[in-house]
XYZ file of C-alpha atoms in Angstrom:
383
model
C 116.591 -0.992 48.484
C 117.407 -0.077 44.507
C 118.441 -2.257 41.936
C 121.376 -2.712 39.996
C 121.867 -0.666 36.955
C 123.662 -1.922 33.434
C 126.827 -0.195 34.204
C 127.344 -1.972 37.427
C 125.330 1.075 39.745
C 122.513 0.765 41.870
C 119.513 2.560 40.964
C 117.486 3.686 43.648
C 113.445 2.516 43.938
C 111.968 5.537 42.572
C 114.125 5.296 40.148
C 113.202 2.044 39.168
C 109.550 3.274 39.847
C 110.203 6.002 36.877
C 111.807 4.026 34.283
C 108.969 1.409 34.664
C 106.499 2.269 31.824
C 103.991 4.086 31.907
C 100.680 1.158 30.884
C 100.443 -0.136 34.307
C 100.707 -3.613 34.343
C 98.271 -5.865 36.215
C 98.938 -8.600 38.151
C 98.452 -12.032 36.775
C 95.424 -12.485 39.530
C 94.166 -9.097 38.983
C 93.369 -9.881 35.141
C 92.381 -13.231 35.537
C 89.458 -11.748 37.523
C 88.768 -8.608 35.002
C 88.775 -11.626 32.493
C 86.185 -13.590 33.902
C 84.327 -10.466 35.155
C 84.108 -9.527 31.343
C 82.774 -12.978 30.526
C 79.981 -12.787 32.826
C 78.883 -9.378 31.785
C 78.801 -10.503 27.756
C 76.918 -13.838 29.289
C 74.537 -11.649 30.759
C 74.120 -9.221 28.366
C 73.640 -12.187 25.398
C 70.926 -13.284 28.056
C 69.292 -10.081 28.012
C 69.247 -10.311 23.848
C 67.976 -13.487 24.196
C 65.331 -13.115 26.577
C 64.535 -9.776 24.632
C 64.486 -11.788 21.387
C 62.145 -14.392 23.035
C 59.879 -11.645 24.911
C 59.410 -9.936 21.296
C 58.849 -13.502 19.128
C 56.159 -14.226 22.413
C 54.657 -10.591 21.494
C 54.931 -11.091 17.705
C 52.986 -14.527 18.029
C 50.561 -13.133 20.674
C 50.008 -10.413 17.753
C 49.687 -13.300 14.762
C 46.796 -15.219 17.236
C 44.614 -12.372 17.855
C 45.279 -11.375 14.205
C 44.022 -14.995 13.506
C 41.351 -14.670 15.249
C 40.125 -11.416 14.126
C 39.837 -12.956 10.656
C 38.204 -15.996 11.851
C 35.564 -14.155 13.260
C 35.522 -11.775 10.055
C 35.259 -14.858 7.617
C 32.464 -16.375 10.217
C 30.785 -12.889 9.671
C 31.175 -12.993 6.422
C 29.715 -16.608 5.316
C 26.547 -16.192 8.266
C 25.851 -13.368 5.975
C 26.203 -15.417 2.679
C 24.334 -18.036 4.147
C 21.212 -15.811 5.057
C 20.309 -14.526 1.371
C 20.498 -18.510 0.604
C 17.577 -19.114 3.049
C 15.698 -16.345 2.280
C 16.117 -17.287 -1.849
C 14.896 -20.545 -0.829
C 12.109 -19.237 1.164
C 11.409 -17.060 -1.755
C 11.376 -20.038 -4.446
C 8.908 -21.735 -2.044
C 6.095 -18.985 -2.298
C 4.768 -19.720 -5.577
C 5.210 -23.644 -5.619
C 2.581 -23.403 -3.092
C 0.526 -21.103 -5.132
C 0.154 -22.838 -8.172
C -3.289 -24.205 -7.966
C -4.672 -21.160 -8.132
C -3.542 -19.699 -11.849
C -5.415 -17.304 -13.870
C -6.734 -17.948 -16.842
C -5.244 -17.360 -19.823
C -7.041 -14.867 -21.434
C -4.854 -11.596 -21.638
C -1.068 -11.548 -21.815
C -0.397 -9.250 -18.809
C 1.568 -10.983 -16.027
C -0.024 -11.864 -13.006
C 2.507 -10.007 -9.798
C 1.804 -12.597 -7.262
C -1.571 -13.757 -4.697
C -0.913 -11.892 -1.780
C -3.824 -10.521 0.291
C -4.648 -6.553 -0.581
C -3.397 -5.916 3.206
C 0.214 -6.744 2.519
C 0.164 -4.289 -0.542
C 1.939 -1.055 -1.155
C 1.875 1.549 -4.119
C 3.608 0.871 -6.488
C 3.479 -3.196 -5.744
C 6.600 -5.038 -6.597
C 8.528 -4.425 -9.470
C 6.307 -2.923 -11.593
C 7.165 0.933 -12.854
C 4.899 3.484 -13.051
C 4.452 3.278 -16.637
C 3.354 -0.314 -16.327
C 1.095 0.377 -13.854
C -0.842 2.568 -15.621
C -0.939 0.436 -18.744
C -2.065 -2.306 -16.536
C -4.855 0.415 -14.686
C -6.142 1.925 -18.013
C -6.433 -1.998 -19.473
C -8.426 -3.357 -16.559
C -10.927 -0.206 -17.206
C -10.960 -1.187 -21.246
C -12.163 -4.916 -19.986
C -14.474 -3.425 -17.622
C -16.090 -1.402 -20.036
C -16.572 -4.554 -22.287
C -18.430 -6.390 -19.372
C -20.276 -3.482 -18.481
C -21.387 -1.583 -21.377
C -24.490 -0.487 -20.017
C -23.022 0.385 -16.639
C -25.083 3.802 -15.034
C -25.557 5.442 -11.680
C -27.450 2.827 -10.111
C -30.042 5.305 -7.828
C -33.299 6.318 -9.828
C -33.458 9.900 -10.526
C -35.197 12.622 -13.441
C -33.183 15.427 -11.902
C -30.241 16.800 -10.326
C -32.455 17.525 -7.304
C -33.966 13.636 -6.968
C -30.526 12.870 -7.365
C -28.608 14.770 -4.433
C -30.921 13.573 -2.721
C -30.842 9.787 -3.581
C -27.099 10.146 -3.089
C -27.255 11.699 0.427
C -29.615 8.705 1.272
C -27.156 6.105 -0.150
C -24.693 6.235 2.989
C -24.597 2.844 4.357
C -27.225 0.987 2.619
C -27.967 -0.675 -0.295
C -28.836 1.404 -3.705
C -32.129 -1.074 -4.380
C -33.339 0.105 -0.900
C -32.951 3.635 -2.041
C -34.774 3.248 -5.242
C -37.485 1.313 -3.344
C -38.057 4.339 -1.229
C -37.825 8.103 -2.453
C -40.677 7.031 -4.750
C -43.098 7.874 -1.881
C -40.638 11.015 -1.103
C -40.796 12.685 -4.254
C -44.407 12.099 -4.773
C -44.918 13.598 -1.731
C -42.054 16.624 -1.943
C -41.124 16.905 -5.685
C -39.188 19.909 -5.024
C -36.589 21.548 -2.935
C -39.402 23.956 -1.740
C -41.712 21.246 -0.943
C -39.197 19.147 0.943
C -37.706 22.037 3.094
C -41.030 23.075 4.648
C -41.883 18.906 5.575
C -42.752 18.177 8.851
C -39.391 16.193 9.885
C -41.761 13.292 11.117
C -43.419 12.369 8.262
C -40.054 12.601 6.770
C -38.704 10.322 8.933
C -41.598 8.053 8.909
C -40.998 7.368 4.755
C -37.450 6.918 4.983
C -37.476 4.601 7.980
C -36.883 1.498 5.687
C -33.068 3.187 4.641
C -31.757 3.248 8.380
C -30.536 6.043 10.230
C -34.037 7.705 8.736
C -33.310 10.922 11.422
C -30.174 11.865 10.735
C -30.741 11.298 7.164
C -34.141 13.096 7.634
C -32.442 16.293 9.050
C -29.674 16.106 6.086
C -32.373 15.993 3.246
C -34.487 18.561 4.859
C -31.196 20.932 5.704
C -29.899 20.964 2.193
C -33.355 21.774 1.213
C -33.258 24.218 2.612
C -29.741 25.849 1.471
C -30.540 24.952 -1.759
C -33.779 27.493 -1.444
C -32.106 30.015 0.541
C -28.414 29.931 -0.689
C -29.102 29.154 -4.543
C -32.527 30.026 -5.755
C -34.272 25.991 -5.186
C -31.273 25.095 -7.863
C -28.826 22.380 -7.285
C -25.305 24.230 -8.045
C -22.864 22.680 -10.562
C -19.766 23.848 -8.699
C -17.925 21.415 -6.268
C -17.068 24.183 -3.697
C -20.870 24.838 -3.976
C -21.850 21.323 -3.591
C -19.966 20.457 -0.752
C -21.622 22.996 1.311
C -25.018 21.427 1.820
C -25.893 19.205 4.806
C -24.913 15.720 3.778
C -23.072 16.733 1.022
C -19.310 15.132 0.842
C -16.421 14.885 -2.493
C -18.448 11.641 -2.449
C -22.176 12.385 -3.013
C -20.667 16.198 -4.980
C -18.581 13.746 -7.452
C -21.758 11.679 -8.331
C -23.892 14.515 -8.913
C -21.419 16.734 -11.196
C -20.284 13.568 -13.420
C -24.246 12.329 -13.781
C -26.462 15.378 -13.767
C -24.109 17.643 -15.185
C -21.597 15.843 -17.094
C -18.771 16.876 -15.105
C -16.227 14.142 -14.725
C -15.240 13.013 -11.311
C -14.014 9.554 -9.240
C -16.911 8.380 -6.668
C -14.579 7.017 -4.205
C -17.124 4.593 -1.791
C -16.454 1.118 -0.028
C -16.475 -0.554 -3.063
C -14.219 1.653 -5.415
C -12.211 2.080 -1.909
C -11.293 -1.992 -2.072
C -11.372 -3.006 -5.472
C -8.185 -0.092 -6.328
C -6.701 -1.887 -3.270
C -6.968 -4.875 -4.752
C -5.541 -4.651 -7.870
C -2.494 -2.658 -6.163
C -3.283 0.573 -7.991
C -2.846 2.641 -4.938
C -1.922 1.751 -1.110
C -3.558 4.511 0.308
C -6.280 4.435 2.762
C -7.877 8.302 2.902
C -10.527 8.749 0.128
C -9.553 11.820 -0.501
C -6.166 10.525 -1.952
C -7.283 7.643 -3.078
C -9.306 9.811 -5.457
C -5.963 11.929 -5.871
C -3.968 8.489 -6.924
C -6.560 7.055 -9.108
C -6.864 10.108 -10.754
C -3.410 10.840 -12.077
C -3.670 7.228 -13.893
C -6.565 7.995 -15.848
C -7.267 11.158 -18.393
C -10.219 12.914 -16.688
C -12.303 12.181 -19.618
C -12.650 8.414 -18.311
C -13.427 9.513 -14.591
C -17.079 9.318 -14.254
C -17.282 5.967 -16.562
C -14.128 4.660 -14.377
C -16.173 4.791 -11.194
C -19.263 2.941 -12.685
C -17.308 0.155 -14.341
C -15.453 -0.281 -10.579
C -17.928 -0.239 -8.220
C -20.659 -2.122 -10.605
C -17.668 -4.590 -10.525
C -17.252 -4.510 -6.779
C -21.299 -5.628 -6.490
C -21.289 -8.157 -8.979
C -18.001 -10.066 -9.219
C -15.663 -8.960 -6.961
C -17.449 -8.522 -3.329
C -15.418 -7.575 -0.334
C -15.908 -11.309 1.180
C -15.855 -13.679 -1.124
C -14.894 -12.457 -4.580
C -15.677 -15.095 -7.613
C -11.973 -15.171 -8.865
C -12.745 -17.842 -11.019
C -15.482 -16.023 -12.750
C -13.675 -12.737 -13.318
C -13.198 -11.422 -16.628
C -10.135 -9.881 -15.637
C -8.085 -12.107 -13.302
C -4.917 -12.409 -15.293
C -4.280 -8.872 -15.033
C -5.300 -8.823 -10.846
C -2.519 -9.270 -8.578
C -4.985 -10.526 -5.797
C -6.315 -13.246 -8.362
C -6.612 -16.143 -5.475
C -8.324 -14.434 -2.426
C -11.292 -15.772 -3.393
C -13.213 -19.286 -4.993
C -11.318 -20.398 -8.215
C -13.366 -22.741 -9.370
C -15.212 -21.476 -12.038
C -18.544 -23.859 -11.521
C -18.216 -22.456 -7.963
C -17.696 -18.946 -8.080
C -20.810 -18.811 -10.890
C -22.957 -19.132 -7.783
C -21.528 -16.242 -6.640
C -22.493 -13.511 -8.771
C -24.825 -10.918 -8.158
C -27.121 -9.119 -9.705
C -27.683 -9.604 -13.846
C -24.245 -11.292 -13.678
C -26.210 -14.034 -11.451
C -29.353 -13.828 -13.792
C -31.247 -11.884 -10.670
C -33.281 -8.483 -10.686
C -30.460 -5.075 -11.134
C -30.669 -2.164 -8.298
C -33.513 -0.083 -10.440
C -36.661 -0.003 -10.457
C -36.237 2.401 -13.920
C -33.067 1.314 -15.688
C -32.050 2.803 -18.529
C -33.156 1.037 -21.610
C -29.077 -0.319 -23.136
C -29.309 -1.913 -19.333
C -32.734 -4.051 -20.233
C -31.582 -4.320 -23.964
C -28.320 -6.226 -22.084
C -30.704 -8.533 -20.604
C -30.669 -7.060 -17.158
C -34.240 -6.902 -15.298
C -35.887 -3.833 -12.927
C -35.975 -4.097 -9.399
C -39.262 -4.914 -7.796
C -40.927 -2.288 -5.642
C -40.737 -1.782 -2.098
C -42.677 -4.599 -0.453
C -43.649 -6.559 -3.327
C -40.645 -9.178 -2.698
């Protein structure tokens, strides 16, 4: 069926179909739907934003936490290590409270480093520079040589011959016991000749009272002997030379050259060995760089007077077991002031030697030594 037009005709439907325009309209029911359908979709795409939003403020503040906790840890870091120099200040601080009993006298200005045991020291100790150090070396030597004036090889001898051998005889006993026994030796065999062509037993059989007489025996006879064959029954006056002969070390070379010949050198034995320990002038261990050390703090012209005021030290004052700190003439410059007795009444009794008002190490001292008021050795046997 069509519809009526204006003019009174009927149109048919498909021409009412093409005059209808051309926006299709939707039925009421139709839109209502696409309406609500677009509702929904904003709804759920505002949910996604939200939940988006809320997933990314979650993420944020899961960020912020471990953030936090990063620097929480950090600052914990942080104040342990601020609180461990505290402790160890404070440990610090407690060291010389504890240490105070034990003060040097005040006789020299030179600051006293501390009272730890020569084992815990290394070269240089502390604080102190190398130029102080040597100051501080080359002083203790100046006191030294006030306190010993007199001080001299302490082994009896007229000649560079007597005295190699003396030396070689020295190893691990006492000086005294040497001087109590080449006597008898060198009245027997007064030269190098004489003692080469000895019957090893009656060799042995004098030096007996020095201890490890065969080995010391077949030393004293072998560099007799090289001293005949290799240098005309001369002692040489050359290191390189020196060291060549049968019980013959730096050592025993070293005390020959500075005392027969005038040569300087450093006699580096036990006692030289622990006092430089001691007052922190080297950490070494090896005498060969021990002498090394020692020797770059002193001019060579002091060398052989250095080793005389040190080890006469070492026997009378400052002994490897109990040194008489309080006695010492130069415990405000020693570092190790404090390893020994303090009391001075105390550590009187234990000197040694003239220091103790008892008999030196020679039987013939020189003459400044007895002018001193130091007294021979008595002879072998008579007490």
């Amino acid at each position: 069926m069509g519809e009526q037009s204006p003019d009174g005709g009927r149109k048919t439907a498909k021409a009412t179909e093409r005059a209808a325009p051309s926006g299709k309209s939707t039925p009421p029911k139709k839109a209502a739907a696409k309406k609500g359908a677009a509702k929904k979709g904003a709804a759920k795409k505002g949910a996604a934003k939200k939940g988006a939003a809320k997933k990314g403020a979650a993420k944020k503040g899961a960020a912020k936490t471990a953030a936090d906790e990063k620097a929480g840890a950090a600052s914990k870091k942080a104040s342990a290590k601020k609180a461990a120099p505290v402790k160890k200040a404070a440990s610090v601080k407690k060291a010389p409270a504890a240490k105070k009993v034990t003060v040097a006298p005040k006789k020299a200005t030179a600051r006293i480093k501390g009272t730890a045991p020569a084992k815990a020291v290394v070269h240089p100790p502390g604080d102190e520079s190398r130029t102080a150090l040597v100051r501080r070396a080359r002083r203790i030597n100046r006191e030294l040589a006030e306190v010993y004036p007199y001080a001299h090889p302490e082994l009896d001898f007229d000649n560079s011959f007597q005295l190699v051998v003396a030396t070689v005889l020295s190893a691990q006993t006492t000086d005294l016991r040497v001087n109590q026994t080449t006597p008898a030796l060198f009245a027997k065999y007064p030269t190098p000749e004489d003692l080469a062509a000895a019957n090893p037993e009656e060799v042995e059989e004098i030096l007996r009272p020095c201890g490890f007489f065969r080995a010391k025996t077949k030393s004293v006879i072998g560099l007799s002997k090289a001293l005949v064959e290799d240098f005309g029954g001369e002692v040489p006056g050359r290191l390189e030379d020196l060291v060549k002969l049968p019980g013959v070390g730096r050592k025993t070379a070293f005390v020959v050259l500075g005392n027969a010949f005038g040569r300087p050198g450093i006699t580096v034995d036990t006692h030289f060995q622990r006092l430089v320990r001691r007052w922190q002038w080297t950490g070494e261990t090896d005498p060969d760089k021990i002498e090394a050390a020692i020797g770059a703090l002193f001019p060579k012209s002091d060398w052989t007077d250095l080793s005389h005021h040190v080890i006469w030290h070492g026997r009378r004052i400052c002994h490897a077991r109990k040194p008489a700190c309080g006695a010492c003439p130069i415990a405000p410059l020693c570092p190790a002031f404090g390893e020994g007795e303090t009391d001075p009444e105390k550590a009187k009794k234990l000197l040694k030697y003239e220091k103790g008002g008892f008999p030196g190490q020679r039987l013939r001292p020189p003459q400044a030594y007895l002018d001193a008021g130091g007294r021979p050795a008595p002879p072998l046997g008579a007490g």
